[in-house]
Coordinates of C-alpha atoms in Angstrom, one line a residue:
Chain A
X1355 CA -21.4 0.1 3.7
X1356 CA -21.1 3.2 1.2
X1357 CA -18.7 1.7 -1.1
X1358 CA -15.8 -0.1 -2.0
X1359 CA -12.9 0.9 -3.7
X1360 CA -10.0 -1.8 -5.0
X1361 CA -6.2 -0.2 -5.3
X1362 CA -3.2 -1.2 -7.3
X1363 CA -0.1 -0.8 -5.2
X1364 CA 2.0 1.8 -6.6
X1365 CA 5.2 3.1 -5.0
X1366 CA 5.6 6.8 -4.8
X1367 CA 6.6 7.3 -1.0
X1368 CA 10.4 6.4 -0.5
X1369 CA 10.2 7.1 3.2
X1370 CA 7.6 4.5 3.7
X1371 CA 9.4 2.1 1.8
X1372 CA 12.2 2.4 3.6
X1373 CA 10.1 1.6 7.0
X1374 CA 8.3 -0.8 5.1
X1375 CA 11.8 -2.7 4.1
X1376 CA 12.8 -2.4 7.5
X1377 CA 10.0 -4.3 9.1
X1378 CA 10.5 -7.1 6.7
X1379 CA 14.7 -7.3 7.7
X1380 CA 16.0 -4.9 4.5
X1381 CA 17.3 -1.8 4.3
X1382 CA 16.7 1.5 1.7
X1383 CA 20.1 2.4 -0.2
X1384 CA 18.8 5.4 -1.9
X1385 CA 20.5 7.0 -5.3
X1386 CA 22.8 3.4 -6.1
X1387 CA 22.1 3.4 -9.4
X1388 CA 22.2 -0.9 -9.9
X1389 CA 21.6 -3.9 -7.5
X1390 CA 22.7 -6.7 -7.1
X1391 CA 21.2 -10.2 -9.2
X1392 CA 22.5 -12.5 -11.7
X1393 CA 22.8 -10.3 -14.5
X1394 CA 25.3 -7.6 -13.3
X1395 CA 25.3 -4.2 -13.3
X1396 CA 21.0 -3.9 -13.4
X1397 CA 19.8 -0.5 -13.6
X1398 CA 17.9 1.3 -10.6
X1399 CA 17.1 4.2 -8.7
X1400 CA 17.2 3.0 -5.5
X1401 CA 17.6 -0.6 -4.0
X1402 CA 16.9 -2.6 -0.9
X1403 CA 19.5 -5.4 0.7
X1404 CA 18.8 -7.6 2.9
X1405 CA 20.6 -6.6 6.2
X1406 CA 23.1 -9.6 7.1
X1407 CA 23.3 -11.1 3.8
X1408 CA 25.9 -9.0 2.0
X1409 CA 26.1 -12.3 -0.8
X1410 CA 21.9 -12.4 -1.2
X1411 CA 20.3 -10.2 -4.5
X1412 CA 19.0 -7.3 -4.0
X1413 CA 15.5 -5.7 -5.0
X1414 CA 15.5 -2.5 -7.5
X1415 CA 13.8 0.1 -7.0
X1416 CA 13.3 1.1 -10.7
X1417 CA 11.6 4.6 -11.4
X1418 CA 8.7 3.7 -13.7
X1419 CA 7.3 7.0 -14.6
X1420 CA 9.1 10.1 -16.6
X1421 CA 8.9 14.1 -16.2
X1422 CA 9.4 16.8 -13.4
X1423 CA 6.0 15.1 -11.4
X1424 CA 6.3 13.1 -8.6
X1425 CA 7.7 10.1 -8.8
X1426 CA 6.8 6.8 -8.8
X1427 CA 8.2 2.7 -8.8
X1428 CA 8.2 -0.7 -9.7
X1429 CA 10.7 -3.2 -7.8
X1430 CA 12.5 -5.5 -9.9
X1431 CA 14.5 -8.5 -8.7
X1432 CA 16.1 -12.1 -9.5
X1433 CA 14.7 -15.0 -7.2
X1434 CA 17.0 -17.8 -8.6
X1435 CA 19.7 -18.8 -6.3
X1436 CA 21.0 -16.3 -3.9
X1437 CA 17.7 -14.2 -4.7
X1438 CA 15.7 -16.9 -2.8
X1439 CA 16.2 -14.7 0.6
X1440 CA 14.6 -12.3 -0.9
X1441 CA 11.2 -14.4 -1.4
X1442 CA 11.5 -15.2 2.1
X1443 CA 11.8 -12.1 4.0
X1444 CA 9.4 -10.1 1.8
X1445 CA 6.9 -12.9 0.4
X1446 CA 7.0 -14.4 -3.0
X1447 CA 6.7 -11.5 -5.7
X1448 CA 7.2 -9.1 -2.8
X1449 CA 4.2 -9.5 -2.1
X1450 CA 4.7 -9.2 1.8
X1451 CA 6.9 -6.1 1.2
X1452 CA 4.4 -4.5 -1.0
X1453 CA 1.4 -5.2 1.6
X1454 CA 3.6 -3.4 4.2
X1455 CA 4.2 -0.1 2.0
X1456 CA 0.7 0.1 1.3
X1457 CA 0.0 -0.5 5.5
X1458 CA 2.4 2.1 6.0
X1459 CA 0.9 4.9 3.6
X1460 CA -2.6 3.7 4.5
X1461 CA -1.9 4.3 8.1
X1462 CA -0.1 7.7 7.8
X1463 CA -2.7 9.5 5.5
X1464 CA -5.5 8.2 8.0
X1465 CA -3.9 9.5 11.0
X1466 CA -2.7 12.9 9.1
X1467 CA -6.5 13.2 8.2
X1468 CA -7.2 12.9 12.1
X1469 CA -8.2 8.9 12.1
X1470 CA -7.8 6.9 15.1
X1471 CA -6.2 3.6 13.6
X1472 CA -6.1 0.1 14.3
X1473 CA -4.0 -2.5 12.7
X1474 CA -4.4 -6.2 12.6
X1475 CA -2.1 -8.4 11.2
X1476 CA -4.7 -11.3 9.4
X1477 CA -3.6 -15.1 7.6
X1478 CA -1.6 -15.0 4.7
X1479 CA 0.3 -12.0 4.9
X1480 CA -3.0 -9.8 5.3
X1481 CA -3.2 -5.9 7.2
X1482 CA -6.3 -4.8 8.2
X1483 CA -6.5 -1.4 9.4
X1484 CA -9.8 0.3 10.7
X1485 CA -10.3 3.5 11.3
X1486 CA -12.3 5.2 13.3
X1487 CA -13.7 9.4 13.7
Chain B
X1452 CA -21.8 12.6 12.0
X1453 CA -21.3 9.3 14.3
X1454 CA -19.7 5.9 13.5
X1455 CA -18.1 6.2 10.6
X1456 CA -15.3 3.7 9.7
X1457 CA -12.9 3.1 7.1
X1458 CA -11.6 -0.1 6.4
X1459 CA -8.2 -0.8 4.3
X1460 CA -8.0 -4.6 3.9
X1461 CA -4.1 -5.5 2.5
X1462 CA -3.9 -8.5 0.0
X1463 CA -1.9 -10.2 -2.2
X1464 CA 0.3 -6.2 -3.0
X1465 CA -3.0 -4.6 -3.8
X1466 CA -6.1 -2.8 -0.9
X1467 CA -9.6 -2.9 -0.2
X1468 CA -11.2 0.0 0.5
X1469 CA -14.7 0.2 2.7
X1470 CA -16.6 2.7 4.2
X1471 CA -19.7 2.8 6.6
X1472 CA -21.5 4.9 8.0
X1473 CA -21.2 8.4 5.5
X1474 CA -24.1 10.4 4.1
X1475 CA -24.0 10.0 0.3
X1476 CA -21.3 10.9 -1.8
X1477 CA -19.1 11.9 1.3
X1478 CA -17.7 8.9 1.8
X1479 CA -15.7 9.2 -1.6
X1480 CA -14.3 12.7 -0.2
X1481 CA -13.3 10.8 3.0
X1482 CA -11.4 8.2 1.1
X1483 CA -10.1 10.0 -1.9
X1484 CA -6.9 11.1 -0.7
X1485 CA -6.1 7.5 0.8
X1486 CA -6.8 5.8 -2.2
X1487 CA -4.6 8.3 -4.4
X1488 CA -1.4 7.9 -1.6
X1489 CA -1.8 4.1 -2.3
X1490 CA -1.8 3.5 -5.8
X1491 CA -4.1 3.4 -8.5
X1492 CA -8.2 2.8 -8.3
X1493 CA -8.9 -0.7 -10.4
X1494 CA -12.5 -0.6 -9.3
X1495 CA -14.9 1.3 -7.2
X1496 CA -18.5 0.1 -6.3
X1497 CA -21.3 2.1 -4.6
X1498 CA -24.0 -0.2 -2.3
X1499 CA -27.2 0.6 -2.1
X1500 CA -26.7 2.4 1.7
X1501 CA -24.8 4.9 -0.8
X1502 CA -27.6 6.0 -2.6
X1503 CA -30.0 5.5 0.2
X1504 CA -28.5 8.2 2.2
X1505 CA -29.1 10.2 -0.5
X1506 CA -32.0 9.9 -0.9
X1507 CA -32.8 10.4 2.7
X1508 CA -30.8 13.5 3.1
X1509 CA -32.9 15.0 -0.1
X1510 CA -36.3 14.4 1.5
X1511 CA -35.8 15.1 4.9

């Protein structure tokens, strides 16, 4: 082993959230402006529902950086009452939508580098992906 | 170069980066563009194969 490097999630690539949200049951509404949780009319960029459950929260996808750079997120949501869902379709704290986004952008930049890939799903909500020259 | 793997371990909203197999410093150049599409580095150790190679590649 060479070395080891630990990353902080941090959300920059809506396309791969999007596929991420899918996986997990949700579904990307870009440019909405607030979502849906006990406190009306919450700011956000962007925000995911869950697909089927028109009366469940939704997440916010909140942009948590400034200037003309690229932009990046945090997610923001309410997991009292109808918010519960969204604990279990994308892990408590997101966690399980968060692994997936970081999966997804993992998996593309490894394959757009010329990486064979392969994924395995592991216990407790854990990706491992190995690739290979 | 032969064998040389990257693995991206997915825990808990936050990744494990590991390489094997790279000749010194190159397997930061292999990774850095992964690691910066991800997120944000919290840590990054080098093992002692890291600086090995190094060395090998110097005296050789």
């Amino acid at each position: 082993m060479s070395h080891v490097a630990r990353i902080a999630c941090q959300i920059a690539d809506l396309d791969a959230l999007g596929r991420a949200a899918e996986k997990k049951g949700g579904r990307l509404k870009t440019n909405v402006g607030t979502f849906k949780s006990f406190q009306h009319g919450q700011r956000c960029d962007h925000a995911i529902e869950l697909v089927g459950a028109e009366n469940a929260y939704e997440v916010g996808v909140v942009r948590s950086n400034v200037g003309s750079g690229p932009a990046s997120y945090e997610l923001a949501y309410d997991n009292w009452g109808p918010g519960a869902a969204l604990d279990r379709a994308f892990g408590p704290g997101l966690v399980g939508l968060q692994n997936e986004y970081l999966a997804i952008v993992a998996e593309d930049q490894l394959r757009r580098e010329g990486w064979m890939v392969q994924r395995e799903e592991l216990e407790g909500q854990r990706i491992q992906l190995r690739a290979y020259s | 170069m032969e064998n040389r793997t990257i693995t991206v371990t997915i825990e808990g909203g936050k990744a494990k980066v590991e390489t094997e197999g790279f000749v010194g410093a190159a397997c930061k150049d292999a990774t850095a563009q992964l690691e910066k599409a991800m997120g944000s580095v919290e840590s990054d150790e080098t093992t002692p194969e890291f600086h090995q190679s190094e060395v090998q590649q110097v005296t050789n």
